[in-house]
Amino acid sequence: MKKTARVLVTYDCPRDCPNCCNNHIGEILEVEFDNLLKYEELVITGGEPMLPEIGPRVVEMIHRLRANGFTGHIWLYTAELNVKRWADKSVLSEVTGITYTLHYEYTQRDITLLRRLTEYLHTMDTTDMHNRLVIDSRLKDEFNWSDFNLDSWDCVRWLEWKDDECPVPENEELVFYDLEKE
Ligand code: SF4
């Protein structure tokens, strides 16, 4: 068993990124809740795990993990955090950190959410967190990024979109966890 589980909690996503990994990811091992407790750290991802109908269940999942003694790091990969929503604010106070992605085919709403989240991180005590912002490198010249006050992020990475590569890091196991399950 590997140290880290990359846990898909949904395949749903409103975006349509060309060559999304989920389109050719193949069959993924589905795990029960108790299996999650055996890993040293968890990376929650999707699809989009913070869709309004899914985010609250992700918060419940994290609460349940902690209530059952899981002490490892929990990371969240998302491209949609709306800090005006209860679940989205909650998740930020529960995880070790987030990786937040601004995709090439962004909407005005994505920009609003990014600005709002960035401001919100400024108001939080993030000393024990590690939050990473990933921006599609094709957007480098799209904005004056210095206006975004991005210093609340621990790291800003420019993503070179690759159409045919979805590597899972060597120390990670890719699994699916069904949030509907007891
Ligand atoms: S945001 Fe992620 S999950 Fe959604 S379509 Fe794009 S690559 Fe796929």
PDB file of C-alpha atoms and ligand atoms in Angstrom:
ATOM      1  CA  MET A   1       0.000   0.000   0.000  1.00  0.00           C
ATOM      2  CA  LYS A   2       1.318   3.430  -0.876  1.00  0.00           C
ATOM      3  CA  LYS A   3       1.655   6.335   1.531  1.00  0.00           C
ATOM      4  CA  THR A   4      -0.826   8.642  -0.166  1.00  0.00           C
ATOM      5  CA  ALA A   5      -4.247   8.080  -1.690  1.00  0.00           C
ATOM      6  CA  ARG A   6      -5.466  10.403  -4.385  1.00  0.00           C
ATOM      7  CA  VAL A   7      -9.177  10.056  -3.772  1.00  0.00           C
ATOM      8  CA  LEU A   8     -11.659  10.825  -6.517  1.00  0.00           C
ATOM      9  CA  VAL A   9     -14.973  11.592  -4.841  1.00  0.00           C
ATOM     10  CA  THR A  10     -16.812  12.399  -8.062  1.00  0.00           C
ATOM     11  CA  TYR A  11     -16.351  12.322 -11.807  1.00  0.00           C
ATOM     12  CA  ASP A  12     -18.777  15.242 -12.227  1.00  0.00           C
ATOM     13  CA  CYS A  13     -17.341  18.511 -13.426  1.00  0.00           C
ATOM     14  CA  PRO A  14     -19.011  21.382 -15.262  1.00  0.00           C
ATOM     15  CA  ARG A  15     -15.867  22.144 -17.237  1.00  0.00           C
ATOM     16  CA  ASP A  16     -14.896  20.543 -20.453  1.00  0.00           C
ATOM     17  CA  CYS A  17     -11.125  20.731 -20.493  1.00  0.00           C
ATOM     18  CA  PRO A  18      -9.725  19.142 -23.621  1.00  0.00           C
ATOM     19  CA  ASN A  19      -8.348  15.734 -22.842  1.00  0.00           C
ATOM     20  CA  CYS A  20      -9.409  15.761 -19.189  1.00  0.00           C
ATOM     21  CA  CYS A  21      -7.664  12.858 -17.461  1.00  0.00           C
ATOM     22  CA  ASN A  22     -10.992  11.487 -16.319  1.00  0.00           C
ATOM     23  CA  ASN A  23     -11.916  10.750 -19.927  1.00  0.00           C
ATOM     24  CA  HIS A  24      -9.225   8.120 -20.251  1.00  0.00           C
ATOM     25  CA  ILE A  25      -8.350   7.256 -16.706  1.00  0.00           C
ATOM     26  CA  GLY A  26      -9.666   3.697 -16.963  1.00  0.00           C
ATOM     27  CA  GLU A  27     -11.035   1.698 -14.100  1.00  0.00           C
ATOM     28  CA  ILE A  28     -10.189   2.954 -10.626  1.00  0.00           C
ATOM     29  CA  LEU A  29     -10.198   0.863  -7.492  1.00  0.00           C
ATOM     30  CA  GLU A  30     -13.201   1.766  -5.328  1.00  0.00           C
ATOM     31  CA  VAL A  31     -12.400   1.818  -1.627  1.00  0.00           C
ATOM     32  CA  GLU A  32     -14.494   1.622   1.518  1.00  0.00           C
ATOM     33  CA  PHE A  33     -14.274   4.275   4.218  1.00  0.00           C
ATOM     34  CA  ASP A  34     -12.112   2.104   6.504  1.00  0.00           C
ATOM     35  CA  ASN A  35      -9.492   1.722   3.764  1.00  0.00           C
ATOM     36  CA  LEU A  36      -9.015   5.491   3.677  1.00  0.00           C
ATOM     37  CA  LEU A  37      -7.928   5.412   7.320  1.00  0.00           C
ATOM     38  CA  LYS A  38      -4.937   3.228   6.423  1.00  0.00           C
ATOM     39  CA  TYR A  39      -3.181   5.860   4.324  1.00  0.00           C
ATOM     40  CA  GLU A  40      -0.785   8.430   5.721  1.00  0.00           C
ATOM     41  CA  GLU A  41      -2.287  11.234   3.693  1.00  0.00           C
ATOM     42  CA  LEU A  42      -5.242  11.848   1.428  1.00  0.00           C
ATOM     43  CA  VAL A  43      -5.651  14.076  -1.595  1.00  0.00           C
ATOM     44  CA  ILE A  44      -9.323  14.732  -2.297  1.00  0.00           C
ATOM     45  CA  THR A  45     -10.056  15.425  -5.941  1.00  0.00           C
ATOM     46  CA  GLY A  46     -12.501  14.759  -8.751  1.00  0.00           C
ATOM     47  CA  GLY A  47     -14.080  15.813 -11.127  1.00  0.00           C
ATOM     48  CA  GLU A  48     -14.927  18.874  -9.114  1.00  0.00           C
ATOM     49  CA  PRO A  49     -15.224  17.973  -5.405  1.00  0.00           C
ATOM     50  CA  MET A  50     -16.608  21.375  -4.407  1.00  0.00           C
ATOM     51  CA  LEU A  51     -19.699  21.457  -6.583  1.00  0.00           C
ATOM     52  CA  PRO A  52     -22.575  22.785  -4.411  1.00  0.00           C
ATOM     53  CA  GLU A  53     -24.178  19.347  -4.132  1.00  0.00           C
ATOM     54  CA  ILE A  54     -20.888  17.588  -3.349  1.00  0.00           C
ATOM     55  CA  GLY A  55     -18.902  20.031  -1.180  1.00  0.00           C
ATOM     56  CA  PRO A  56     -21.016  19.540   1.992  1.00  0.00           C
ATOM     57  CA  ARG A  57     -20.496  15.782   1.708  1.00  0.00           C
ATOM     58  CA  VAL A  58     -16.750  16.318   1.392  1.00  0.00           C
ATOM     59  CA  VAL A  59     -16.865  18.290   4.652  1.00  0.00           C
ATOM     60  CA  GLU A  60     -18.793  15.413   6.282  1.00  0.00           C
ATOM     61  CA  MET A  61     -16.244  12.942   4.945  1.00  0.00           C
ATOM     62  CA  ILE A  62     -13.380  14.924   6.503  1.00  0.00           C
ATOM     63  CA  HIS A  63     -15.220  15.193   9.832  1.00  0.00           C
ATOM     64  CA  ARG A  64     -15.813  11.462   9.763  1.00  0.00           C
ATOM     65  CA  LEU A  65     -12.160  10.746   8.982  1.00  0.00           C
ATOM     66  CA  ARG A  66     -11.025  12.882  11.912  1.00  0.00           C
ATOM     67  CA  ALA A  67     -13.674  11.384  14.225  1.00  0.00           C
ATOM     68  CA  ASN A  68     -12.304   7.955  13.333  1.00  0.00           C
ATOM     69  CA  GLY A  69      -8.754   8.877  14.261  1.00  0.00           C
ATOM     70  CA  PHE A  70      -7.261   9.891  10.911  1.00  0.00           C
ATOM     71  CA  THR A  71      -4.437  12.274  11.792  1.00  0.00           C
ATOM     72  CA  GLY A  72      -2.658  12.540   8.449  1.00  0.00           C
ATOM     73  CA  HIS A  73      -2.630  15.430   6.051  1.00  0.00           C
ATOM     74  CA  ILE A  74      -5.743  15.986   3.948  1.00  0.00           C
ATOM     75  CA  TRP A  75      -5.308  18.017   0.781  1.00  0.00           C
ATOM     76  CA  LEU A  76      -8.012  19.284  -1.555  1.00  0.00           C
ATOM     77  CA  TYR A  77      -7.670  19.777  -5.311  1.00  0.00           C
ATOM     78  CA  THR A  78     -10.360  22.048  -6.688  1.00  0.00           C
ATOM     79  CA  ALA A  79     -11.123  24.735  -9.230  1.00  0.00           C
ATOM     80  CA  GLU A  80     -14.203  26.055  -7.478  1.00  0.00           C
ATOM     81  CA  LEU A  81     -14.259  27.441  -3.969  1.00  0.00           C
ATOM     82  CA  ASN A  82     -16.897  29.993  -3.156  1.00  0.00           C
ATOM     83  CA  VAL A  83     -16.112  31.341   0.293  1.00  0.00           C
ATOM     84  CA  LYS A  84     -19.645  32.729   0.545  1.00  0.00           C
ATOM     85  CA  ARG A  85     -20.805  29.141   0.976  1.00  0.00           C
ATOM     86  CA  TRP A  86     -20.696  27.436   4.344  1.00  0.00           C
ATOM     87  CA  ALA A  87     -19.161  24.183   3.109  1.00  0.00           C
ATOM     88  CA  ASP A  88     -16.406  25.925   1.185  1.00  0.00           C
ATOM     89  CA  LYS A  89     -15.350  27.985   4.187  1.00  0.00           C
ATOM     90  CA  SER A  90     -15.555  24.897   6.379  1.00  0.00           C
ATOM     91  CA  VAL A  91     -13.375  22.826   4.119  1.00  0.00           C
ATOM     92  CA  LEU A  92     -10.668  25.486   4.273  1.00  0.00           C
ATOM     93  CA  SER A  93     -10.555  25.206   8.043  1.00  0.00           C
ATOM     94  CA  GLU A  94     -10.303  21.400   7.887  1.00  0.00           C
ATOM     95  CA  VAL A  95      -7.657  20.664   5.272  1.00  0.00           C
ATOM     96  CA  THR A  96      -3.875  20.936   5.380  1.00  0.00           C
ATOM     97  CA  GLY A  97      -3.995  22.882   2.166  1.00  0.00           C
ATOM     98  CA  ILE A  98      -5.592  23.309  -1.204  1.00  0.00           C
ATOM     99  CA  THR A  99      -4.390  23.223  -4.758  1.00  0.00           C
ATOM    100  CA  TYR A 100      -6.621  25.627  -6.632  1.00  0.00           C
ATOM    101  CA  THR A 101      -6.567  25.722 -10.410  1.00  0.00           C
ATOM    102  CA  LEU A 102      -7.536  28.465 -12.815  1.00  0.00           C
ATOM    103  CA  HIS A 103      -8.129  26.759 -16.138  1.00  0.00           C
ATOM    104  CA  TYR A 104      -7.544  28.187 -19.586  1.00  0.00           C
ATOM    105  CA  GLU A 105     -11.236  28.333 -20.479  1.00  0.00           C
ATOM    106  CA  TYR A 106     -12.146  30.413 -17.448  1.00  0.00           C
ATOM    107  CA  THR A 107     -15.323  32.409 -16.915  1.00  0.00           C
ATOM    108  CA  GLN A 108     -15.786  35.773 -15.254  1.00  0.00           C
ATOM    109  CA  ARG A 109     -17.189  33.851 -12.290  1.00  0.00           C
ATOM    110  CA  ASP A 110     -13.906  31.914 -11.971  1.00  0.00           C
ATOM    111  CA  ILE A 111     -12.046  35.202 -11.725  1.00  0.00           C
ATOM    112  CA  THR A 112     -14.480  36.528  -9.112  1.00  0.00           C
ATOM    113  CA  LEU A 113     -14.129  33.324  -7.057  1.00  0.00           C
ATOM    114  CA  LEU A 114     -10.340  33.443  -7.288  1.00  0.00           C
ATOM    115  CA  ARG A 115     -10.203  37.067  -6.156  1.00  0.00           C
ATOM    116  CA  ARG A 116     -12.635  36.362  -3.306  1.00  0.00           C
ATOM    117  CA  LEU A 117     -10.736  33.267  -2.180  1.00  0.00           C
ATOM    118  CA  THR A 118      -7.407  35.093  -2.322  1.00  0.00           C
ATOM    119  CA  GLU A 119      -8.834  37.874  -0.142  1.00  0.00           C
ATOM    120  CA  TYR A 120     -10.312  35.323   2.237  1.00  0.00           C
ATOM    121  CA  LEU A 121      -6.957  33.551   2.649  1.00  0.00           C
ATOM    122  CA  HIS A 122      -5.505  36.895   3.693  1.00  0.00           C
ATOM    123  CA  THR A 123      -7.974  36.976   6.594  1.00  0.00           C
ATOM    124  CA  MET A 124      -7.243  33.398   7.728  1.00  0.00           C
ATOM    125  CA  ASP A 125      -4.432  32.163   9.895  1.00  0.00           C
ATOM    126  CA  THR A 126      -2.776  29.944   7.289  1.00  0.00           C
ATOM    127  CA  THR A 127       0.425  29.325   9.244  1.00  0.00           C
ATOM    128  CA  ASP A 128      -0.151  25.563   9.294  1.00  0.00           C
ATOM    129  CA  MET A 129      -1.504  25.360   5.763  1.00  0.00           C
ATOM    130  CA  HIS A 130       0.159  25.083   2.399  1.00  0.00           C
ATOM    131  CA  ASN A 131      -1.993  26.536  -0.363  1.00  0.00           C
ATOM    132  CA  ARG A 132      -0.970  26.339  -3.964  1.00  0.00           C
ATOM    133  CA  LEU A 133      -2.447  28.230  -6.881  1.00  0.00           C
ATOM    134  CA  VAL A 134      -2.058  26.684 -10.316  1.00  0.00           C
ATOM    135  CA  ILE A 135      -2.755  28.884 -13.333  1.00  0.00           C
ATOM    136  CA  ASP A 136      -2.741  27.716 -16.924  1.00  0.00           C
ATOM    137  CA  SER A 137       0.377  29.256 -18.410  1.00  0.00           C
ATOM    138  CA  ARG A 138      -1.597  30.415 -21.451  1.00  0.00           C
ATOM    139  CA  LEU A 139      -3.195  32.983 -19.118  1.00  0.00           C
ATOM    140  CA  LYS A 140       0.111  34.582 -18.217  1.00  0.00           C
ATOM    141  CA  ASP A 141      -0.502  37.648 -20.342  1.00  0.00           C
ATOM    142  CA  GLU A 142      -4.258  37.696 -19.912  1.00  0.00           C
ATOM    143  CA  PHE A 143      -4.208  39.722 -16.674  1.00  0.00           C
ATOM    144  CA  ASN A 144      -1.999  42.001 -14.717  1.00  0.00           C
ATOM    145  CA  TRP A 145      -1.377  39.399 -12.042  1.00  0.00           C
ATOM    146  CA  SER A 146       0.156  41.878  -9.623  1.00  0.00           C
ATOM    147  CA  ASP A 147      -3.405  43.260  -9.200  1.00  0.00           C
ATOM    148  CA  PHE A 148      -4.508  39.963  -7.725  1.00  0.00           C
ATOM    149  CA  ASN A 149      -2.575  40.308  -4.499  1.00  0.00           C
ATOM    150  CA  LEU A 150      -1.517  36.666  -4.757  1.00  0.00           C
ATOM    151  CA  ASP A 151       0.857  36.695  -1.806  1.00  0.00           C
ATOM    152  CA  SER A 152      -1.708  34.876   0.337  1.00  0.00           C
ATOM    153  CA  TRP A 153      -0.767  31.765  -1.703  1.00  0.00           C
ATOM    154  CA  ASP A 154       2.286  29.797  -0.567  1.00  0.00           C
ATOM    155  CA  CYS A 155       3.075  28.928  -4.135  1.00  0.00           C
ATOM    156  CA  VAL A 156       1.873  30.016  -7.559  1.00  0.00           C
ATOM    157  CA  ARG A 157       2.635  27.600 -10.361  1.00  0.00           C
ATOM    158  CA  TRP A 158       2.147  28.135 -14.085  1.00  0.00           C
ATOM    159  CA  LEU A 159       0.737  24.957 -15.581  1.00  0.00           C
ATOM    160  CA  GLU A 160       1.882  23.818 -19.003  1.00  0.00           C
ATOM    161  CA  TRP A 161      -1.208  21.969 -20.206  1.00  0.00           C
ATOM    162  CA  LYS A 162      -0.273  18.630 -21.712  1.00  0.00           C
ATOM    163  CA  ASP A 163      -2.851  16.857 -23.797  1.00  0.00           C
ATOM    164  CA  ASP A 164      -1.743  13.323 -23.254  1.00  0.00           C
ATOM    165  CA  GLU A 165      -0.207  13.069 -19.811  1.00  0.00           C
ATOM    166  CA  CYS A 166      -1.944  12.408 -16.520  1.00  0.00           C
ATOM    167  CA  PRO A 167       0.780  10.983 -14.351  1.00  0.00           C
ATOM    168  CA  VAL A 168      -0.069   9.872 -10.842  1.00  0.00           C
ATOM    169  CA  PRO A 169       2.958  10.545  -8.615  1.00  0.00           C
ATOM    170  CA  GLU A 170       4.895   7.419  -7.741  1.00  0.00           C
ATOM    171  CA  ASN A 171       4.035   7.448  -4.057  1.00  0.00           C
ATOM    172  CA  GLU A 172       0.290   7.855  -4.676  1.00  0.00           C
ATOM    173  CA  GLU A 173      -2.511   5.381  -5.242  1.00  0.00           C
ATOM    174  CA  LEU A 174      -5.499   6.503  -7.279  1.00  0.00           C
ATOM    175  CA  VAL A 175      -8.777   5.365  -5.712  1.00  0.00           C
ATOM    176  CA  PHE A 176     -12.476   6.190  -5.893  1.00  0.00           C
ATOM    177  CA  TYR A 177     -14.560   6.778  -2.786  1.00  0.00           C
ATOM    178  CA  ASP A 178     -18.340   6.924  -3.086  1.00  0.00           C
ATOM    179  CA  LEU A 179     -19.597   9.759  -0.861  1.00  0.00           C
ATOM    180  CA  GLU A 180     -23.064   8.198  -0.828  1.00  0.00           C
ATOM    181  CA  LYS A 181     -21.807   5.161   1.065  1.00  0.00           C
ATOM    182  CA  GLU A 182     -22.243   4.858   4.788  1.00  0.00           C
TER     183      GLU A 182
HETATM  184  S1  SF4 B   1     -11.521  20.874 -14.276  1.00  0.00           S
HETATM  185 FE1  SF4 B   1     -10.354  18.973 -14.009  1.00  0.00          FE
HETATM  186  S2  SF4 B   1     -11.925  17.367 -13.847  1.00  0.00           S
HETATM  187 FE2  SF4 B   1     -12.913  19.169 -14.733  1.00  0.00          FE
HETATM  188  S3  SF4 B   1     -12.830  18.870 -16.956  1.00  0.00           S
HETATM  189 FE3  SF4 B   1     -11.040  20.105 -16.338  1.00  0.00          FE
HETATM  190  S4  SF4 B   1      -9.377  18.637 -16.011  1.00  0.00           S
HETATM  191 FE4  SF4 B   1     -11.313  17.489 -16.010  1.00  0.00          FE
END
